[in-house]
Short mmCIF file of C-alpha atoms in Angstrom, two decimals:
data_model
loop_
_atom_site.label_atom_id
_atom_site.label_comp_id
_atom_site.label_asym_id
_atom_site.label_seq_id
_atom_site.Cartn_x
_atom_site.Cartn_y
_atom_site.Cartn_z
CA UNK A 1 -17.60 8.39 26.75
CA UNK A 2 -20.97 6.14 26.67
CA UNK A 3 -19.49 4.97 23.13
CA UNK A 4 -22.78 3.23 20.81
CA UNK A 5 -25.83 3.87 23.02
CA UNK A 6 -29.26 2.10 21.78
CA UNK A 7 -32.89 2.22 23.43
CA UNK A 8 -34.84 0.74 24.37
CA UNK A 9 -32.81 -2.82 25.88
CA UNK A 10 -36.33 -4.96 25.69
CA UNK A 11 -39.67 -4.58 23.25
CA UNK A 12 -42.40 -6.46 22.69
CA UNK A 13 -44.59 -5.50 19.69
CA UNK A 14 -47.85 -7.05 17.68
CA UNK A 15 -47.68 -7.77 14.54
CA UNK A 16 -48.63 -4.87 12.59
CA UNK A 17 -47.26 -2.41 15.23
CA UNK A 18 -44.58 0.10 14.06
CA UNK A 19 -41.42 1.35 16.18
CA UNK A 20 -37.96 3.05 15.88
CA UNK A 21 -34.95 1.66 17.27
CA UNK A 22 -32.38 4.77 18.55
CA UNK A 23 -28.66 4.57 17.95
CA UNK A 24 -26.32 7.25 19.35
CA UNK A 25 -22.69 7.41 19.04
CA UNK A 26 -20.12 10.08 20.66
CA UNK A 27 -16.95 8.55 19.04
CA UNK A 28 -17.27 10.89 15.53
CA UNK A 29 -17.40 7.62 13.77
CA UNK A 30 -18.40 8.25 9.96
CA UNK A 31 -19.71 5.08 9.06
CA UNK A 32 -22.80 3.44 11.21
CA UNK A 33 -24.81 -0.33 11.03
CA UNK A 34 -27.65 -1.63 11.42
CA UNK A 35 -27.70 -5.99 12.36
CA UNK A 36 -29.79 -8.30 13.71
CA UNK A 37 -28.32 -11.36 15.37
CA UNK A 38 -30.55 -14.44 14.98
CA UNK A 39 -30.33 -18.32 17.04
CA UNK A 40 -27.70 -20.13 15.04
CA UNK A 41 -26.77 -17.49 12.30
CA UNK A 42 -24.13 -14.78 12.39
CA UNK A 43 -24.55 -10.76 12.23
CA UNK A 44 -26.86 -9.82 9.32
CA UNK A 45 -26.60 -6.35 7.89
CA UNK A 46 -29.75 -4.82 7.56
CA UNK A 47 -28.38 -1.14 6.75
CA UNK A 48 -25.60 1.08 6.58
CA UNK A 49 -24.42 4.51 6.85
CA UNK A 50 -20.98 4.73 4.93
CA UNK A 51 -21.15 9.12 5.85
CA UNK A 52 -23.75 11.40 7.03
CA UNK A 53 -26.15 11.98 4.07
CA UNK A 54 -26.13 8.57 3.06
CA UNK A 55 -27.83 5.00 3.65
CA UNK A 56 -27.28 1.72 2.01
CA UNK A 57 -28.93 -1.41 1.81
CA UNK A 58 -27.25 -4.54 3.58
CA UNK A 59 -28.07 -8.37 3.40
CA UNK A 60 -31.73 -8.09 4.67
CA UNK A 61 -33.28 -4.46 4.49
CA UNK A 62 -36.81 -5.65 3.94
CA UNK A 63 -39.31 -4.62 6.36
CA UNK A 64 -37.31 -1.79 7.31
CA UNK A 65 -35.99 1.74 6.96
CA UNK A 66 -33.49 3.90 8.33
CA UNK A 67 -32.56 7.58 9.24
CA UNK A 68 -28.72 8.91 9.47
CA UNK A 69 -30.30 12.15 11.29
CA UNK A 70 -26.88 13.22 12.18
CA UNK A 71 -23.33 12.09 12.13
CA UNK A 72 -24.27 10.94 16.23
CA UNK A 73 -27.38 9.13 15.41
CA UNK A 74 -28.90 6.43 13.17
CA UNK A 75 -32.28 5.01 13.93
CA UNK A 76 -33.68 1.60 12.27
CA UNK A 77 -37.43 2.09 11.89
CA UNK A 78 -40.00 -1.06 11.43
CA UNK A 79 -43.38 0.02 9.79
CA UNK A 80 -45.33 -2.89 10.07
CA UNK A 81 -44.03 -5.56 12.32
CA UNK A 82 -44.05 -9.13 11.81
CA UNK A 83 -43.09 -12.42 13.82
CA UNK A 84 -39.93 -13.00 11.48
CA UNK A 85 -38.90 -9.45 12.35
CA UNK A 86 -38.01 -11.08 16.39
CA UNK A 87 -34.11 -10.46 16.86
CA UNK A 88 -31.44 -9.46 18.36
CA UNK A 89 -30.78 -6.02 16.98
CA UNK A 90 -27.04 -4.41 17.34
CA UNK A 91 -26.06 -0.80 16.08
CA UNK A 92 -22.28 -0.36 15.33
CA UNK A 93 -19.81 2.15 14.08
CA UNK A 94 -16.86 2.97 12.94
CA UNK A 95 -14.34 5.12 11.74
CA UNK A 96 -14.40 4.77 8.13
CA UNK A 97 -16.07 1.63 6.70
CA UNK A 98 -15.81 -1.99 7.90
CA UNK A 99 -12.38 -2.14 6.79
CA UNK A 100 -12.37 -0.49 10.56
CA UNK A 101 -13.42 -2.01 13.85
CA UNK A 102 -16.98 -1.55 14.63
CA UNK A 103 -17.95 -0.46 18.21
CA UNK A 104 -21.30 -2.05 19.15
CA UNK A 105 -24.23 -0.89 21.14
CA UNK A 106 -25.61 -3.54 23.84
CA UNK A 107 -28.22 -4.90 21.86
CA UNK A 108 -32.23 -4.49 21.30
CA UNK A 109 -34.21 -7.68 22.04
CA UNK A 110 -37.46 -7.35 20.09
CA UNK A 111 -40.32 -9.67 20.34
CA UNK A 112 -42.60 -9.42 17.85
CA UNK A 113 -46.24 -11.44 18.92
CA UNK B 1 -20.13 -15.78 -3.52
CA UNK B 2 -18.40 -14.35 -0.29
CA UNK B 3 -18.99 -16.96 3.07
CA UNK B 4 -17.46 -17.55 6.19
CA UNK B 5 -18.33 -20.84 8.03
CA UNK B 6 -17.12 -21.29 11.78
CA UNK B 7 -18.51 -25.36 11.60
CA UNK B 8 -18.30 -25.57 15.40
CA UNK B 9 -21.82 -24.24 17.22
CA UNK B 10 -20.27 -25.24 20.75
CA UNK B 11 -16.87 -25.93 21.53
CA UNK B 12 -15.95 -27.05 25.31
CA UNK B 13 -12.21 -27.60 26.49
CA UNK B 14 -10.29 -27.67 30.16
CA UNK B 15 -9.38 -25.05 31.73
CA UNK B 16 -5.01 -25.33 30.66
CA UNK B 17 -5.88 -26.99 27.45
CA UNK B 18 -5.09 -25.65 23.98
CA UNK B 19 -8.13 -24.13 21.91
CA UNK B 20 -8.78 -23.65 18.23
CA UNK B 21 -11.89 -22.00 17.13
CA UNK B 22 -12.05 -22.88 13.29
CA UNK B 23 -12.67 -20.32 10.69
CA UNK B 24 -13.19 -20.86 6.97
CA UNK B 25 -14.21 -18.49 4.35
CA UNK B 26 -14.76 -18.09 0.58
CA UNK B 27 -13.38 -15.26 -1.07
CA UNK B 28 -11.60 -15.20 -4.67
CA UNK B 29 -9.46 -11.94 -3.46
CA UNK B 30 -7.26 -10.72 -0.16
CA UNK B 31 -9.58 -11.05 2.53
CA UNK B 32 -9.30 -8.91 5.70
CA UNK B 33 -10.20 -11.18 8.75
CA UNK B 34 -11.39 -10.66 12.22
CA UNK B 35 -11.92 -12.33 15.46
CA UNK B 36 -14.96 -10.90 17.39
CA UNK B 37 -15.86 -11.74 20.66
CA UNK B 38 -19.00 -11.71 23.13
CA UNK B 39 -18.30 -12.50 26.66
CA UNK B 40 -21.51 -12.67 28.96
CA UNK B 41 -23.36 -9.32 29.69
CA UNK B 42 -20.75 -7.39 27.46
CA UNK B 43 -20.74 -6.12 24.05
CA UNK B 44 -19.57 -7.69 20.85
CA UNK B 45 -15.84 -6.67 20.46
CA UNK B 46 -13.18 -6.85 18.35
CA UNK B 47 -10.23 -9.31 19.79
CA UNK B 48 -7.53 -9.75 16.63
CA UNK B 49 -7.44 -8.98 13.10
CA UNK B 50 -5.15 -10.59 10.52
CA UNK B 51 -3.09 -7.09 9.25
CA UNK B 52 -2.48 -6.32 13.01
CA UNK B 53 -0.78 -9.97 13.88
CA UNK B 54 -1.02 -9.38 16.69
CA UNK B 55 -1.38 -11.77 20.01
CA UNK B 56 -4.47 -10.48 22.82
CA UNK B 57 -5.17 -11.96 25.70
CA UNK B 58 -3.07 -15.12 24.35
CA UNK B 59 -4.78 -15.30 21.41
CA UNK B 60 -3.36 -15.53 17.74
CA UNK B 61 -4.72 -16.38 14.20
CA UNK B 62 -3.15 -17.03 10.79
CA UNK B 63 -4.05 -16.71 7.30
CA UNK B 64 -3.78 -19.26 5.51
CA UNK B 65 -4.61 -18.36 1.94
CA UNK B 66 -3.89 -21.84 0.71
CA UNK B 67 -6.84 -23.35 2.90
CA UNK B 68 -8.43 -20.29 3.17
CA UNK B 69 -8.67 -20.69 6.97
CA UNK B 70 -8.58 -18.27 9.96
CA UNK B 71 -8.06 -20.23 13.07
CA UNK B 72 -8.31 -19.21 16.59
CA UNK B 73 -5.71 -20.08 18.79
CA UNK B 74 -5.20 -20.42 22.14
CA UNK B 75 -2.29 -22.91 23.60
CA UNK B 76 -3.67 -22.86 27.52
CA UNK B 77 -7.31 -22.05 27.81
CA UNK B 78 -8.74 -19.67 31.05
CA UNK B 79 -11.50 -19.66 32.40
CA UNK B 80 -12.29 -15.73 31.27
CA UNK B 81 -12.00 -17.31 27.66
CA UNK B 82 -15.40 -18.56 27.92
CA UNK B 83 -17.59 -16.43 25.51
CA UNK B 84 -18.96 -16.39 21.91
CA UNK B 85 -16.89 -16.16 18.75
CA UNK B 86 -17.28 -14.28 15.93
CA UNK B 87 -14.81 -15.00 12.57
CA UNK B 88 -15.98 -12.02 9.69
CA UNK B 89 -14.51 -11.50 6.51
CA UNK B 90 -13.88 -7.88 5.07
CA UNK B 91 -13.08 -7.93 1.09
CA UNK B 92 -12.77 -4.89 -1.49
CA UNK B 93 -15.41 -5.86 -3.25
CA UNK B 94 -17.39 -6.26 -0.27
CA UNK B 95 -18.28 -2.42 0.02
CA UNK B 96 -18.67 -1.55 3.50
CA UNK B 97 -20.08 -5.09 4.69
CA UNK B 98 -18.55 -7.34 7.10
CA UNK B 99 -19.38 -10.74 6.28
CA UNK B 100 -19.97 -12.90 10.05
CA UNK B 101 -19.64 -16.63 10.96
CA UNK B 102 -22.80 -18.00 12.86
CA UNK B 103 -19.87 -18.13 16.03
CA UNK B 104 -18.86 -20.56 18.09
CA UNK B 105 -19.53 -20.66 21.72
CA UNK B 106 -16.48 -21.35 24.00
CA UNK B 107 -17.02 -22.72 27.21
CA UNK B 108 -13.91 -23.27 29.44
CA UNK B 109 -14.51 -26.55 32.18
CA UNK B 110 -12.50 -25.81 35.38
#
């Protein structure tokens, strides 16, 4: 099992640009997240996906938007990228909620010019 | 408002010393705690969480409601402990949102 699977590992946008960050899973987790790790603060949710069908805001959706296309995949889309959007972004999931442990994916490293 | 502070951003000890990783949150109810961890080139994992109690790779933490603390332990520090630290907080109110320390990196001295 390849567990939480996200592509691309390294992206460099301009500002302005728009792209979609892919998150698989093959654990039939319910629940899947969206963070992004920035220098010197912890894990910020961006979004959330309690159950297939649904999508919640977390701590900083702004900027972006997200897709539970299945009960496998989640994607994080950014529209119109800007400088402040340049993280570290991590997919999780879980069983049921965050009352569960969350499996991460490896990490996105966007660069946003 | 619900917070977790880890006030350490680098913590370095000798290899065979004891380690504590501080973790302090704010939360009016019965928190759920967790100790993630990031070791180079890996993926953010879970290490301990308060209901299990249980010890991993020599590690324990206790609640202590009274100081509202979540402490990482370690009595003789390895090498292999090097790595980033995550405390989060999970409450009922919280929905489904983990609420994550800034972390604390651990660096082991041989």
């Amino acid at each position: 099992n390849a567990g939480v699977t996200q592509t691309p590992k390294f992206q460099v946008l301009k500002t302005g640009q728009s792209m979609t960050l892919q998150c698989a899973q093959d654990m039939n987790h319910n629940s899947m997240y969206w963070y992004r790790q920035d220098p010197g603060m912890g894990l910020r949710l961006i979004y959330y996906s309690a159950s297939e069908g649904t999508t919640d805001k977390g701590e900083v959706p702004n900027g972006y938007n997200v897709s539970r296309l299945n009960k496998r995949e989640f994607s994080l889309r950014l529209e119109s990228a800007a400088p402040s959007q340049t993280s570290v972004y991590f997919c999780a999931s879980s069983p049921r909620g965050a009352y569960n442990e969350q499996f991460f994916g490896p990490g996105t490293r966007l660069t946003v010019l | 408002a619900q917070r977790v502070t880890q006030p350490e951003k680098l913590l370095s000890v000798f290899k065979g010393a004891p380690v504590e990783l501080k973790c302090n949150y704010s939360y009016s109810g019965s928190p759920e705690l967790f100790w993630y961890v990031q070791y180079s080139r890996q993926r953010l994992q879970l290490l301990l969480r308060h209901i299990s109690r249980e010890s991993i790779k020599g590690f324990t933490a206790d609640l202590n409601k009274g100081e509202t603390s979540f402490h990482l332990k370690k009595p003789f520090a390895q090498e292999e402990d090097s790595a980033m630290y995550y405390c989060a907080l999970w409450g009922i109110d919280s929905n489904y949102q983990l609420i994550w320390g800034a972390g604390t990196k651990l660096i082991i001295k041989p």
